[in-house]
Coordinates of C-alpha atoms and ligand atoms in Angstrom, one line a residue:
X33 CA 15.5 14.7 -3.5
X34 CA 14.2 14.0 -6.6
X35 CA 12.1 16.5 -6.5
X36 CA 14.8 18.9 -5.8
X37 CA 17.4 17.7 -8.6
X38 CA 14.2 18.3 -11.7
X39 CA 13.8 21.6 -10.0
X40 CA 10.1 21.2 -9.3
X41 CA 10.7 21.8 -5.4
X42 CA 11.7 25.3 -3.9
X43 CA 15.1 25.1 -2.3
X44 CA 14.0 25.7 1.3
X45 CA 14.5 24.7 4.9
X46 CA 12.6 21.2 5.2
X47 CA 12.1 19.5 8.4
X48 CA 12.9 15.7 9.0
X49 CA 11.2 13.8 10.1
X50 CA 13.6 10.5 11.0
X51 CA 14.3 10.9 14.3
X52 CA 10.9 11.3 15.3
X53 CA 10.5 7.7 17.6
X54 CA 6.8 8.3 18.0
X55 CA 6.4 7.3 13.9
X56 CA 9.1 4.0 14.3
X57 CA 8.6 0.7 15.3
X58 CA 6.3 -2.4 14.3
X59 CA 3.9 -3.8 16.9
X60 CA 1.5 -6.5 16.8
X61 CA -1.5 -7.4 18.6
X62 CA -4.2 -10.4 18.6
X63 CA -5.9 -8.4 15.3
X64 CA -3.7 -6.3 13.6
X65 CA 0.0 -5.3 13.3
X66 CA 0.8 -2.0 13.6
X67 CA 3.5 -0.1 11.6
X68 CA 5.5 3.3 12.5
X69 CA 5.5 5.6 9.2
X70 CA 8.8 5.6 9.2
X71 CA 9.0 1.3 9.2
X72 CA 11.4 1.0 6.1
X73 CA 11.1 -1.6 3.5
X74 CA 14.5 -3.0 5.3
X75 CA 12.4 -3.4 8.5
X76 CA 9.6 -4.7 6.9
X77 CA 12.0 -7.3 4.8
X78 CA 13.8 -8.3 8.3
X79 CA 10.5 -8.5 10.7
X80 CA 9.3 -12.3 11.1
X81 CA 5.6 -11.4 11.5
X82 CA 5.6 -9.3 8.4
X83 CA 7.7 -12.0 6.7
X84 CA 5.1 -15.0 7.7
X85 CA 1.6 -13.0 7.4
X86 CA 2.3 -10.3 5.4
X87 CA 4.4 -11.9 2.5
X88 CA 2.8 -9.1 0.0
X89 CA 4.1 -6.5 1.7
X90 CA 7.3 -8.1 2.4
X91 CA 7.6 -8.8 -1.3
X92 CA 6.9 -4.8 -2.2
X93 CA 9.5 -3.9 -0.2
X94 CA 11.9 -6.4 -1.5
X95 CA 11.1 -5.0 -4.7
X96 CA 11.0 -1.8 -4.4
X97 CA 14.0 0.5 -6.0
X98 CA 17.5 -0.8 -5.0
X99 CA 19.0 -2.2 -1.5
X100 CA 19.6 2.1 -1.0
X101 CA 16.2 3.2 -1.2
X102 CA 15.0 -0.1 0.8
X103 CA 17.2 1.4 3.5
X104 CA 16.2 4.8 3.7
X105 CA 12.8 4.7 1.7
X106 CA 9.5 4.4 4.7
X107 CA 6.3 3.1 4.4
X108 CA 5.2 6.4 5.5
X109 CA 6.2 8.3 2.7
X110 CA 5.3 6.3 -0.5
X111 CA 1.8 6.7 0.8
X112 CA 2.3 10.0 1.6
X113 CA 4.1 10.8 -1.8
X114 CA 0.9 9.2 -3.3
X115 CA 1.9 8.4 -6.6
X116 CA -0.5 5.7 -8.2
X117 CA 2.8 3.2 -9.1
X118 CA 3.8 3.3 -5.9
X119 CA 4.4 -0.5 -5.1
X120 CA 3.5 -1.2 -1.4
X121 CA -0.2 0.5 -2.1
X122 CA -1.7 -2.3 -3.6
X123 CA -0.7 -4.9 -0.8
X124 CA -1.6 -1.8 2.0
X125 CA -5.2 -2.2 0.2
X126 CA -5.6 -5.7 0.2
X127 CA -4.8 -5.8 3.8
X128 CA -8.0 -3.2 4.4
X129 CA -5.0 -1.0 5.9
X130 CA -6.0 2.1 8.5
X131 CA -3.9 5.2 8.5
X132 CA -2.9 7.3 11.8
X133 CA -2.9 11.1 10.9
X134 CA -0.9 13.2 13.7
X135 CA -1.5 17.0 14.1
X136 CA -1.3 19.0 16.8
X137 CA -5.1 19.4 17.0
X138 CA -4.8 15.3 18.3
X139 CA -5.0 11.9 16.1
X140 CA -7.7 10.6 13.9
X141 CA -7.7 7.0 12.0
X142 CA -9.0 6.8 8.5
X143 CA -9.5 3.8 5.8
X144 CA -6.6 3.7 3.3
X145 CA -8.9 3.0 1.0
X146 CA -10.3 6.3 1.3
X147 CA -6.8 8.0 1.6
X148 CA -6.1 8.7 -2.2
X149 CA -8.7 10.7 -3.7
X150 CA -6.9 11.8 -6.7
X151 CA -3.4 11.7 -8.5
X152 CA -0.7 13.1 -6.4
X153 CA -4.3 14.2 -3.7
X154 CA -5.0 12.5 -0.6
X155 CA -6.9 13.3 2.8
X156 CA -3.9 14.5 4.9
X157 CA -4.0 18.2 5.9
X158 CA -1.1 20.2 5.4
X159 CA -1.0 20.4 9.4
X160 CA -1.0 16.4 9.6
X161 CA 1.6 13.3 9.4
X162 CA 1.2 9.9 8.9
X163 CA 1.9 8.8 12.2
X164 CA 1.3 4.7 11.7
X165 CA -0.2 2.2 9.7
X166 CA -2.7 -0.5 10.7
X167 CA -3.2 -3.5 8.8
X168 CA -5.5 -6.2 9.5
X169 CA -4.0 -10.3 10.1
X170 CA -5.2 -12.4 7.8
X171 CA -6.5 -15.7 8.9
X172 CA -4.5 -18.5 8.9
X173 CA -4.5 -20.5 5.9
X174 CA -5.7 -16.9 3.9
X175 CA -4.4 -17.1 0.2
X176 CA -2.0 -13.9 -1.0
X177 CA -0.9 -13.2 -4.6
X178 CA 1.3 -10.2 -5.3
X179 CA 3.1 -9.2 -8.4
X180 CA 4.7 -6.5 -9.8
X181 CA 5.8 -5.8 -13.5
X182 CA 8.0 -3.4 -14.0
X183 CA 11.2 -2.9 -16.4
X184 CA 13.9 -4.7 -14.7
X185 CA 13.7 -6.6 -11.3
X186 CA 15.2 -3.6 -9.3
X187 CA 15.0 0.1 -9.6
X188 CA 11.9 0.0 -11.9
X189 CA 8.6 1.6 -11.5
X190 CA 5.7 -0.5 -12.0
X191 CA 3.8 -0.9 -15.2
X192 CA 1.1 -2.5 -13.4
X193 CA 1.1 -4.0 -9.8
X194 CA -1.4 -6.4 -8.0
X195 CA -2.5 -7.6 -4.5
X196 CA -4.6 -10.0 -3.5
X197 CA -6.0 -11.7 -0.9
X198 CA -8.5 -14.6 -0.3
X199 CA -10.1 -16.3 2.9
X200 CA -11.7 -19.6 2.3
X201 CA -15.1 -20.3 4.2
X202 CA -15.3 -24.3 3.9
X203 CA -15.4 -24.9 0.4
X204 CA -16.2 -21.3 -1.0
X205 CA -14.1 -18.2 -0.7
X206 CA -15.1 -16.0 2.1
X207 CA -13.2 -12.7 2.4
X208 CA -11.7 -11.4 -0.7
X209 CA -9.6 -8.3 -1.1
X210 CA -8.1 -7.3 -4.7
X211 CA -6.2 -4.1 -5.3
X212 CA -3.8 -2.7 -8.4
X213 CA -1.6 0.0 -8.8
X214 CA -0.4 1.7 -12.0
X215 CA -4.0 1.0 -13.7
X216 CA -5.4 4.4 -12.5
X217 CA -4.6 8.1 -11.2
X218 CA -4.9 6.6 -7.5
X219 CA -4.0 2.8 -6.6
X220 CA -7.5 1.0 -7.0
X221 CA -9.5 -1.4 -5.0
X222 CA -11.2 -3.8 -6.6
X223 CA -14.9 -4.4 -5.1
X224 CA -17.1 -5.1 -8.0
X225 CA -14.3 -8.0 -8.9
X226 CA -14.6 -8.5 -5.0
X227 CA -18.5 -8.8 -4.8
X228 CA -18.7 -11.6 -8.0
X229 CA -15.9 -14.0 -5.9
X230 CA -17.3 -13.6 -2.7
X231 CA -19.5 -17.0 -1.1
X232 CA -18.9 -18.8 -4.7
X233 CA -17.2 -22.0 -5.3
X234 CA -14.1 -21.5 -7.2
X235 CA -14.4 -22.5 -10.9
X236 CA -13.1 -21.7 -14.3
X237 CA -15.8 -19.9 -15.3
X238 CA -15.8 -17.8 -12.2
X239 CA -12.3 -16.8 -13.0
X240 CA -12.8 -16.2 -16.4
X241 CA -15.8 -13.8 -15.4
X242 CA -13.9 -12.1 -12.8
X243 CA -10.8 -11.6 -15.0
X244 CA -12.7 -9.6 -17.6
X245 CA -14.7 -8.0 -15.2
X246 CA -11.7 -6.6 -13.6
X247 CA -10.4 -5.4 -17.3
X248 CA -13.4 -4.2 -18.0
X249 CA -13.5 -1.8 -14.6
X250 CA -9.8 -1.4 -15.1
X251 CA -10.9 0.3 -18.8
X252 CA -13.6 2.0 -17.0
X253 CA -11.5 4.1 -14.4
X254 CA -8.4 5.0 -16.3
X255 CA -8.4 8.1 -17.2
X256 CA -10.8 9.2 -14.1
X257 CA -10.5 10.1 -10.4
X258 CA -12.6 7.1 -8.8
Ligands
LIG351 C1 15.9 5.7 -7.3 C2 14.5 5.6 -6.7 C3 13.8 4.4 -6.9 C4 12.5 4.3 -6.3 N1 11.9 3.1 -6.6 C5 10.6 2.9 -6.1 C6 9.9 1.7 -6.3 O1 10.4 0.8 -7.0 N2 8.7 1.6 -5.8 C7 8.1 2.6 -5.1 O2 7.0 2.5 -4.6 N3 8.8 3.8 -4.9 C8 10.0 4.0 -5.3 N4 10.7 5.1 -5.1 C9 10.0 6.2 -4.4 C10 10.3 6.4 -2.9 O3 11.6 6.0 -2.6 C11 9.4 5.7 -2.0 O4 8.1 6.2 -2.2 C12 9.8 5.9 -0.5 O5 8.9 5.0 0.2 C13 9.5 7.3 0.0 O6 9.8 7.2 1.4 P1 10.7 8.4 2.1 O7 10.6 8.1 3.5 O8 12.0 8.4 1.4 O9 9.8 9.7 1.7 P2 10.3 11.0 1.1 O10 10.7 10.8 -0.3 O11 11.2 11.7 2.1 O12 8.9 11.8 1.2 C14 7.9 11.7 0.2 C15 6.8 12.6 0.5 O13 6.1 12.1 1.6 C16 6.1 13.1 2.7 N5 6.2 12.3 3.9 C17 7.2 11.4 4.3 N6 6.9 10.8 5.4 C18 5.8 11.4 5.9 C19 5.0 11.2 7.0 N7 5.3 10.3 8.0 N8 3.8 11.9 7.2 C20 3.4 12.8 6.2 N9 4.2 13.0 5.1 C21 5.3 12.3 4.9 C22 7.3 14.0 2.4 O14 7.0 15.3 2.9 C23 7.2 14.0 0.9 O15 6.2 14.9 0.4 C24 12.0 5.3 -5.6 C25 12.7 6.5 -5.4 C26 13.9 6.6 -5.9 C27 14.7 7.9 -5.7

């Protein structure tokens, strides 16, 4: 709709895709939870899994544009509209999130880490639709940080947005996922920041280290297609 109104899409028929029920629905099982494209931030708000294991997700879609656009907006289509501020990327990312693709050639699963591969460019074929979205539980006891800046607390695009995720492993941290969005023409995972955390005892020093290590990668990629 937006789109339409700044006159940068063709007035055409378009096909919806909403009452599709193959791309609805939230299911979990022993390993992952698995979201229909067209889950809205309203669903994901409301579900009680989500809610309790998933509370960076749950907190992009409670911050995402107004109660309207929580409503109607999907999970589905802010990845597929792949812009790079997009708020429920970075917390996607940081729980190592596959995406379904549907065509009628069949199904294939990718990483959404590999999804974006430029601004407004992504991996999906013109013949394809997200179909679902698989995201990994967390252990119990995992750490999760998410924050978004933006303008105002509703109906504000991010100025920058960040996601992350750490396992501990007795007294050092184990698994550790770190993502951003509005740092970069596609929404960024963080692995060199990942690698230096990962096995170490948490310490001042390591933070410091990480912190402007991620700056300095941050500073690296802007401006680029990583
Ligand atoms: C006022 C306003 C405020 C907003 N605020 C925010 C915000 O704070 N944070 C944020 O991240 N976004 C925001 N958005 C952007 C948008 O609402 C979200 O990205 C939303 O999730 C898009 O979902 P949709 O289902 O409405 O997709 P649509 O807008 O209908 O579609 C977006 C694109 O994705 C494609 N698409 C949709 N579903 C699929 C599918 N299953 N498979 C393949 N392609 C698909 C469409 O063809 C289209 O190209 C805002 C938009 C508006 C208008």
């Amino acid at each position: 709709m937006v789109l339409l109104e700044a006159g940068k899409l063709e007035h055409r028929k378009f096909f919806s895709v909403w009452h599709l029920p193959e791309l609805r629905g939230v299911e979990a099982s022993d390993e992952h939870v698995t979201l229909g494209a067209l889950t809205t931030y309203t669903d994901v708000r409301r579900d009680a899994v989500l809610s309790r294991e998933f509370p960076m997700l749950a907190r992009a879609a409670r911050e995402t544009g107004g109660v309207a656009i929580q409503n109607r907006g999907t999970i589905g289509g802010n990845i597929a509209n792949a812009s790079p501020a997009a708020d429920s990327p970075p917390a996607l990312l940081a729980y190592d999130a596959e995406v379904e693709l549907v065509s009628a050639l069949g199904s294939r699963r990718i990483a959404y880490s590999e999804f974006h591969t430029g601004y407004k460019q992504t991996l999906m074929r013109a013949d394809e639709l997200i179909a679902r979205v698989r995201l990994r539980r967390p252990r119990a006891g995992a750490r999760q940080f998410y924050r978004k800046v933006g303008t105002r607390r509703a109906q504000a695009i991010s100025k920058v947005c960040f996601a992350g995720l750490v396992e501990l492993d007795g007294g050092a941290l184990g698994e550790v996922r770190i993502a951003v969005g509005s740092v970069a023409p596609v929404p960024l995972r963080c692995r060199r920041t990942e690698e230096l955390l990962k096995g170490r005892g948490l310490d001042d020093a390591l933070m410091k280290g990480a912190l402007q290590d991620g700056i300095a990668h941050f500073q690296s990629v802007q401006g680029k297609e990583e």
